[in-house]
Amino acid sequence: MIDADGFRPNVGIIIANAQGQLLWARRVGQNAWQFPQGGIKSSETPHQALFRELHEEIGLTANDVDIVACTRGWLRYRLPRRMIRTHARPVCIGQKQKWFLLQIRCQESQICMTATPKPEFDGWRWVSYWYPLGQVVPFKREVYRRALRELSPRLQRIALEGDSALTESSATSQAPSSDGSSRSGEP
């Protein structure tokens, strides 16, 4: 489904843990990393597409996450000329995206990149909030910047809640050491 301006509707998925780190996924067989994302089918709402893509790409369900926020409008990016399939009709010149910020509620061991026969990702890791801006392919960078900027106030609340929960748990038991390392789903 491509709109009259040539943009394909899409959902972008930003998954945060309690420490405010984001899930950063590696594309199959490439050294290219990005947030999970996927097209919205003509019969779907953005929320329906979010949960379908979440399961297909990351193996999680609606029960495994909380929706924290969504961008107010569509954020658009244009594809580089070399990636536009001019022989296809209608011609898709880019994507328009609704971005969702999710908080993971399940154990991270439930993250599964092989939930479907044709996985899009083969590894993942937790990264700091702004890290993706320096790593994503250049043509997506401005959309990432806009989504992260709009959603950052909501993520700050997650991180504060996570810090207070950690403080409360350390008062009753020995808190885990914090050496700055992150869990990685890389093979």
PDB file of C-alpha atoms in Angstrom:
ATOM      1  CA  MET A   1       0.000   0.000   0.000  1.00  0.00           C
ATOM      2  CA  ILE A   2       1.635   3.218  -1.213  1.00  0.00           C
ATOM      3  CA  ASP A   3      -0.025   6.608  -0.760  1.00  0.00           C
ATOM      4  CA  ALA A   4      -0.642   9.179  -3.499  1.00  0.00           C
ATOM      5  CA  ASP A   5       2.701  10.864  -2.754  1.00  0.00           C
ATOM      6  CA  GLY A   6       4.659   7.618  -3.168  1.00  0.00           C
ATOM      7  CA  PHE A   7       5.235   6.831   0.527  1.00  0.00           C
ATOM      8  CA  ARG A   8       4.637   3.400   2.038  1.00  0.00           C
ATOM      9  CA  PRO A   9       2.973   3.449   5.501  1.00  0.00           C
ATOM     10  CA  ASN A  10       5.168   1.831   8.110  1.00  0.00           C
ATOM     11  CA  VAL A  11       5.630   1.419  11.861  1.00  0.00           C
ATOM     12  CA  GLY A  12       8.934   1.993  13.640  1.00  0.00           C
ATOM     13  CA  ILE A  13       9.517   0.173  16.931  1.00  0.00           C
ATOM     14  CA  ILE A  14      11.754   1.453  19.721  1.00  0.00           C
ATOM     15  CA  ILE A  15      11.977  -1.016  22.610  1.00  0.00           C
ATOM     16  CA  ALA A  16      13.400   0.263  25.904  1.00  0.00           C
ATOM     17  CA  ASN A  17      14.483  -1.643  28.981  1.00  0.00           C
ATOM     18  CA  ALA A  18      14.069  -0.357  32.545  1.00  0.00           C
ATOM     19  CA  GLN A  19      17.463   1.379  32.384  1.00  0.00           C
ATOM     20  CA  GLY A  20      16.416   3.437  29.354  1.00  0.00           C
ATOM     21  CA  GLN A  21      18.569   1.510  26.896  1.00  0.00           C
ATOM     22  CA  LEU A  22      17.177   0.683  23.462  1.00  0.00           C
ATOM     23  CA  LEU A  23      17.084  -2.564  21.530  1.00  0.00           C
ATOM     24  CA  TRP A  24      19.323  -2.203  18.466  1.00  0.00           C
ATOM     25  CA  ALA A  25      18.997  -4.993  15.883  1.00  0.00           C
ATOM     26  CA  ARG A  26      21.454  -6.249  13.249  1.00  0.00           C
ATOM     27  CA  ARG A  27      20.096  -7.044   9.769  1.00  0.00           C
ATOM     28  CA  VAL A  28      20.616 -10.636   8.668  1.00  0.00           C
ATOM     29  CA  GLY A  29      24.041 -11.222   7.155  1.00  0.00           C
ATOM     30  CA  GLN A  30      25.020  -7.549   7.255  1.00  0.00           C
ATOM     31  CA  ASN A  31      26.868  -5.143   9.477  1.00  0.00           C
ATOM     32  CA  ALA A  32      23.829  -2.853   9.329  1.00  0.00           C
ATOM     33  CA  TRP A  33      21.875  -2.049  12.473  1.00  0.00           C
ATOM     34  CA  GLN A  34      18.476  -0.435  12.951  1.00  0.00           C
ATOM     35  CA  PHE A  35      15.291  -0.379  14.978  1.00  0.00           C
ATOM     36  CA  PRO A  36      12.674  -2.952  13.995  1.00  0.00           C
ATOM     37  CA  GLN A  37      10.161  -1.586  11.498  1.00  0.00           C
ATOM     38  CA  GLY A  38       7.687  -2.836   8.946  1.00  0.00           C
ATOM     39  CA  GLY A  39       4.902  -2.007   6.563  1.00  0.00           C
ATOM     40  CA  ILE A  40       1.283  -1.443   7.472  1.00  0.00           C
ATOM     41  CA  LYS A  41      -1.055  -3.656   5.451  1.00  0.00           C
ATOM     42  CA  SER A  42      -4.171  -2.072   3.931  1.00  0.00           C
ATOM     43  CA  SER A  43      -6.376  -4.028   6.370  1.00  0.00           C
ATOM     44  CA  GLU A  44      -4.374  -2.965   9.467  1.00  0.00           C
ATOM     45  CA  THR A  45      -4.266  -0.054  11.860  1.00  0.00           C
ATOM     46  CA  PRO A  46      -0.820   1.160  12.947  1.00  0.00           C
ATOM     47  CA  HIS A  47      -1.327  -0.600  16.316  1.00  0.00           C
ATOM     48  CA  GLN A  48      -2.153  -3.902  14.623  1.00  0.00           C
ATOM     49  CA  ALA A  49       0.915  -3.581  12.381  1.00  0.00           C
ATOM     50  CA  LEU A  50       3.043  -2.764  15.447  1.00  0.00           C
ATOM     51  CA  PHE A  51       2.169  -6.023  17.181  1.00  0.00           C
ATOM     52  CA  ARG A  52       2.440  -8.124  14.007  1.00  0.00           C
ATOM     53  CA  GLU A  53       5.890  -6.692  13.246  1.00  0.00           C
ATOM     54  CA  LEU A  54       6.967  -6.980  16.897  1.00  0.00           C
ATOM     55  CA  HIS A  55       6.254 -10.706  16.783  1.00  0.00           C
ATOM     56  CA  GLU A  56       7.673 -11.295  13.299  1.00  0.00           C
ATOM     57  CA  GLU A  57      10.927  -9.440  13.896  1.00  0.00           C
ATOM     58  CA  ILE A  58      11.600  -9.760  17.638  1.00  0.00           C
ATOM     59  CA  GLY A  59       9.392 -12.671  18.722  1.00  0.00           C
ATOM     60  CA  LEU A  60       7.539 -10.640  21.350  1.00  0.00           C
ATOM     61  CA  THR A  61       3.780 -10.200  21.827  1.00  0.00           C
ATOM     62  CA  ALA A  62       1.546  -7.463  23.222  1.00  0.00           C
ATOM     63  CA  ASN A  63       1.810  -9.152  26.640  1.00  0.00           C
ATOM     64  CA  ASP A  64       5.596  -8.702  26.636  1.00  0.00           C
ATOM     65  CA  VAL A  65       5.623  -4.897  26.274  1.00  0.00           C
ATOM     66  CA  ASP A  66       3.819  -1.729  27.280  1.00  0.00           C
ATOM     67  CA  ILE A  67       3.171   1.038  24.759  1.00  0.00           C
ATOM     68  CA  VAL A  68       4.695   4.135  26.336  1.00  0.00           C
ATOM     69  CA  ALA A  69       4.175   6.628  23.503  1.00  0.00           C
ATOM     70  CA  CYS A  70       3.643   7.089  19.777  1.00  0.00           C
ATOM     71  CA  THR A  71       4.721   9.936  17.513  1.00  0.00           C
ATOM     72  CA  ARG A  72       1.931  12.420  16.857  1.00  0.00           C
ATOM     73  CA  GLY A  73       2.131  12.374  13.077  1.00  0.00           C
ATOM     74  CA  TRP A  74       3.787  10.566  10.212  1.00  0.00           C
ATOM     75  CA  LEU A  75       7.553  10.922   9.919  1.00  0.00           C
ATOM     76  CA  ARG A  76       8.827  10.539   6.350  1.00  0.00           C
ATOM     77  CA  TYR A  77      12.070   9.597   4.713  1.00  0.00           C
ATOM     78  CA  ARG A  78      12.978   9.297   1.042  1.00  0.00           C
ATOM     79  CA  LEU A  79      14.887   6.360  -0.337  1.00  0.00           C
ATOM     80  CA  PRO A  80      18.146   7.009  -2.175  1.00  0.00           C
ATOM     81  CA  ARG A  81      17.622   6.971  -5.967  1.00  0.00           C
ATOM     82  CA  ARG A  82      19.523   3.703  -6.317  1.00  0.00           C
ATOM     83  CA  MET A  83      16.940   1.990  -4.071  1.00  0.00           C
ATOM     84  CA  ILE A  84      13.810   3.212  -5.856  1.00  0.00           C
ATOM     85  CA  ARG A  85      12.227   0.496  -7.981  1.00  0.00           C
ATOM     86  CA  THR A  86      11.128   2.612 -10.924  1.00  0.00           C
ATOM     87  CA  HIS A  87       9.689  -0.417 -12.756  1.00  0.00           C
ATOM     88  CA  ALA A  88       7.174  -1.091  -9.940  1.00  0.00           C
ATOM     89  CA  ARG A  89       3.755   0.559  -9.925  1.00  0.00           C
ATOM     90  CA  PRO A  90       2.969   2.557  -7.976  1.00  0.00           C
ATOM     91  CA  VAL A  91       6.510   3.809  -7.451  1.00  0.00           C
ATOM     92  CA  CYS A  92       7.557   3.923  -3.800  1.00  0.00           C
ATOM     93  CA  ILE A  93       9.883   6.852  -3.112  1.00  0.00           C
ATOM     94  CA  GLY A  94      10.110   6.383   0.647  1.00  0.00           C
ATOM     95  CA  GLN A  95       8.319   5.536   3.854  1.00  0.00           C
ATOM     96  CA  LYS A  96       6.021   7.393   6.203  1.00  0.00           C
ATOM     97  CA  GLN A  97       6.215   6.045   9.711  1.00  0.00           C
ATOM     98  CA  LYS A  98       4.404   6.066  13.022  1.00  0.00           C
ATOM     99  CA  TRP A  99       7.005   5.425  15.709  1.00  0.00           C
ATOM    100  CA  PHE A 100       6.131   3.550  18.903  1.00  0.00           C
ATOM    101  CA  LEU A 101       8.152   3.607  22.114  1.00  0.00           C
ATOM    102  CA  LEU A 102       7.662   0.347  24.020  1.00  0.00           C
ATOM    103  CA  GLN A 103       8.906  -0.781  27.415  1.00  0.00           C
ATOM    104  CA  ILE A 104       9.881  -4.434  27.615  1.00  0.00           C
ATOM    105  CA  ARG A 105       8.105  -6.234  30.461  1.00  0.00           C
ATOM    106  CA  CYS A 106       9.250  -9.807  29.862  1.00  0.00           C
ATOM    107  CA  GLN A 107      12.626 -11.396  30.414  1.00  0.00           C
ATOM    108  CA  GLU A 108      15.010 -10.378  27.647  1.00  0.00           C
ATOM    109  CA  SER A 109      15.650 -14.090  27.015  1.00  0.00           C
ATOM    110  CA  GLN A 110      12.231 -14.105  25.301  1.00  0.00           C
ATOM    111  CA  ILE A 111      13.591 -11.922  22.492  1.00  0.00           C
ATOM    112  CA  CYS A 112      13.750 -14.222  19.475  1.00  0.00           C
ATOM    113  CA  MET A 113      14.976 -13.114  16.060  1.00  0.00           C
ATOM    114  CA  THR A 114      13.865 -16.379  14.424  1.00  0.00           C
ATOM    115  CA  ALA A 115      10.115 -16.281  15.108  1.00  0.00           C
ATOM    116  CA  THR A 116       9.413 -16.477  11.364  1.00  0.00           C
ATOM    117  CA  PRO A 117      10.946 -18.571   8.551  1.00  0.00           C
ATOM    118  CA  LYS A 118      12.614 -15.483   6.998  1.00  0.00           C
ATOM    119  CA  PRO A 119      14.109 -13.454   9.864  1.00  0.00           C
ATOM    120  CA  GLU A 120      15.147  -9.865   9.212  1.00  0.00           C
ATOM    121  CA  PHE A 121      17.613  -9.707  12.089  1.00  0.00           C
ATOM    122  CA  ASP A 122      20.285 -12.075  13.390  1.00  0.00           C
ATOM    123  CA  GLY A 123      21.502 -10.226  16.478  1.00  0.00           C
ATOM    124  CA  TRP A 124      20.683  -7.468  18.917  1.00  0.00           C
ATOM    125  CA  ARG A 125      22.081  -5.479  21.816  1.00  0.00           C
ATOM    126  CA  TRP A 126      21.070  -2.758  24.260  1.00  0.00           C
ATOM    127  CA  VAL A 127      22.443   0.682  23.385  1.00  0.00           C
ATOM    128  CA  SER A 128      22.239   4.164  24.856  1.00  0.00           C
ATOM    129  CA  TYR A 129      19.345   6.347  23.727  1.00  0.00           C
ATOM    130  CA  TRP A 130      21.127   8.561  21.200  1.00  0.00           C
ATOM    131  CA  TYR A 131      23.605   5.929  19.933  1.00  0.00           C
ATOM    132  CA  PRO A 132      21.484   4.942  16.885  1.00  0.00           C
ATOM    133  CA  LEU A 133      21.813   8.419  15.347  1.00  0.00           C
ATOM    134  CA  GLY A 134      25.486   7.856  14.634  1.00  0.00           C
ATOM    135  CA  GLN A 135      24.991   4.316  13.359  1.00  0.00           C
ATOM    136  CA  VAL A 136      21.864   4.157  11.190  1.00  0.00           C
ATOM    137  CA  VAL A 137      22.127   4.525   7.407  1.00  0.00           C
ATOM    138  CA  PRO A 138      22.238   8.228   6.470  1.00  0.00           C
ATOM    139  CA  PHE A 139      18.890   8.377   4.645  1.00  0.00           C
ATOM    140  CA  LYS A 140      17.035   7.292   7.827  1.00  0.00           C
ATOM    141  CA  ARG A 141      19.020   9.508  10.205  1.00  0.00           C
ATOM    142  CA  GLU A 142      16.671  12.525  10.249  1.00  0.00           C
ATOM    143  CA  VAL A 143      13.580  10.368  10.865  1.00  0.00           C
ATOM    144  CA  TYR A 144      15.400   8.659  13.744  1.00  0.00           C
ATOM    145  CA  ARG A 145      16.393  12.061  15.141  1.00  0.00           C
ATOM    146  CA  ARG A 146      12.824  13.341  14.976  1.00  0.00           C
ATOM    147  CA  ALA A 147      11.328  10.180  16.513  1.00  0.00           C
ATOM    148  CA  LEU A 148      13.893  10.020  19.311  1.00  0.00           C
ATOM    149  CA  ARG A 149      13.543  13.729  20.068  1.00  0.00           C
ATOM    150  CA  GLU A 150       9.745  13.519  20.264  1.00  0.00           C
ATOM    151  CA  LEU A 151       9.731  10.367  22.392  1.00  0.00           C
ATOM    152  CA  SER A 152      12.670  11.205  24.699  1.00  0.00           C
ATOM    153  CA  PRO A 153      10.622  12.878  27.474  1.00  0.00           C
ATOM    154  CA  ARG A 154       8.621   9.669  27.866  1.00  0.00           C
ATOM    155  CA  LEU A 155      11.744   7.502  27.965  1.00  0.00           C
ATOM    156  CA  GLN A 156      13.258   9.669  30.679  1.00  0.00           C
ATOM    157  CA  ARG A 157      10.309   8.665  32.875  1.00  0.00           C
ATOM    158  CA  ILE A 158      11.015   4.958  32.201  1.00  0.00           C
ATOM    159  CA  ALA A 159      14.665   5.396  33.188  1.00  0.00           C
ATOM    160  CA  LEU A 160      13.707   7.276  36.366  1.00  0.00           C
ATOM    161  CA  GLU A 161      11.189   4.574  37.296  1.00  0.00           C
ATOM    162  CA  GLY A 162      13.805   1.900  36.581  1.00  0.00           C
ATOM    163  CA  ASP A 163      16.369   3.690  38.760  1.00  0.00           C
ATOM    164  CA  SER A 164      13.923   4.012  41.654  1.00  0.00           C
ATOM    165  CA  ALA A 165      12.948   0.320  41.343  1.00  0.00           C
ATOM    166  CA  LEU A 166      16.634  -0.637  41.410  1.00  0.00           C
ATOM    167  CA  THR A 167      17.195   1.554  44.474  1.00  0.00           C
ATOM    168  CA  GLU A 168      14.215  -0.054  46.228  1.00  0.00           C
ATOM    169  CA  SER A 169      15.409  -3.578  45.414  1.00  0.00           C
ATOM    170  CA  SER A 170      18.953  -2.830  46.567  1.00  0.00           C
ATOM    171  CA  ALA A 171      17.584  -1.774  49.933  1.00  0.00           C
ATOM    172  CA  THR A 172      16.153  -5.271  50.450  1.00  0.00           C
ATOM    173  CA  SER A 173      18.797  -7.328  48.651  1.00  0.00           C
ATOM    174  CA  GLN A 174      22.240  -6.942  47.209  1.00  0.00           C
ATOM    175  CA  ALA A 175      21.994  -4.982  43.966  1.00  0.00           C
ATOM    176  CA  PRO A 176      23.786  -6.321  40.883  1.00  0.00           C
ATOM    177  CA  SER A 177      27.028  -4.552  40.005  1.00  0.00           C
ATOM    178  CA  SER A 178      26.780  -1.956  37.306  1.00  0.00           C
ATOM    179  CA  ASP A 179      29.879  -2.173  35.130  1.00  0.00           C
ATOM    180  CA  GLY A 180      28.288  -0.485  32.135  1.00  0.00           C
ATOM    181  CA  SER A 181      28.098  -3.681  30.106  1.00  0.00           C
ATOM    182  CA  SER A 182      25.008  -4.522  28.110  1.00  0.00           C
ATOM    183  CA  ARG A 183      23.354  -7.829  27.313  1.00  0.00           C
ATOM    184  CA  SER A 184      23.858  -8.777  23.709  1.00  0.00           C
ATOM    185  CA  GLY A 185      21.905 -11.140  21.525  1.00  0.00           C
ATOM    186  CA  GLU A 186      24.810 -11.408  19.124  1.00  0.00           C
ATOM    187  CA  PRO A 187      25.914 -14.948  18.301  1.00  0.00           C
TER     188      PRO A 187
END
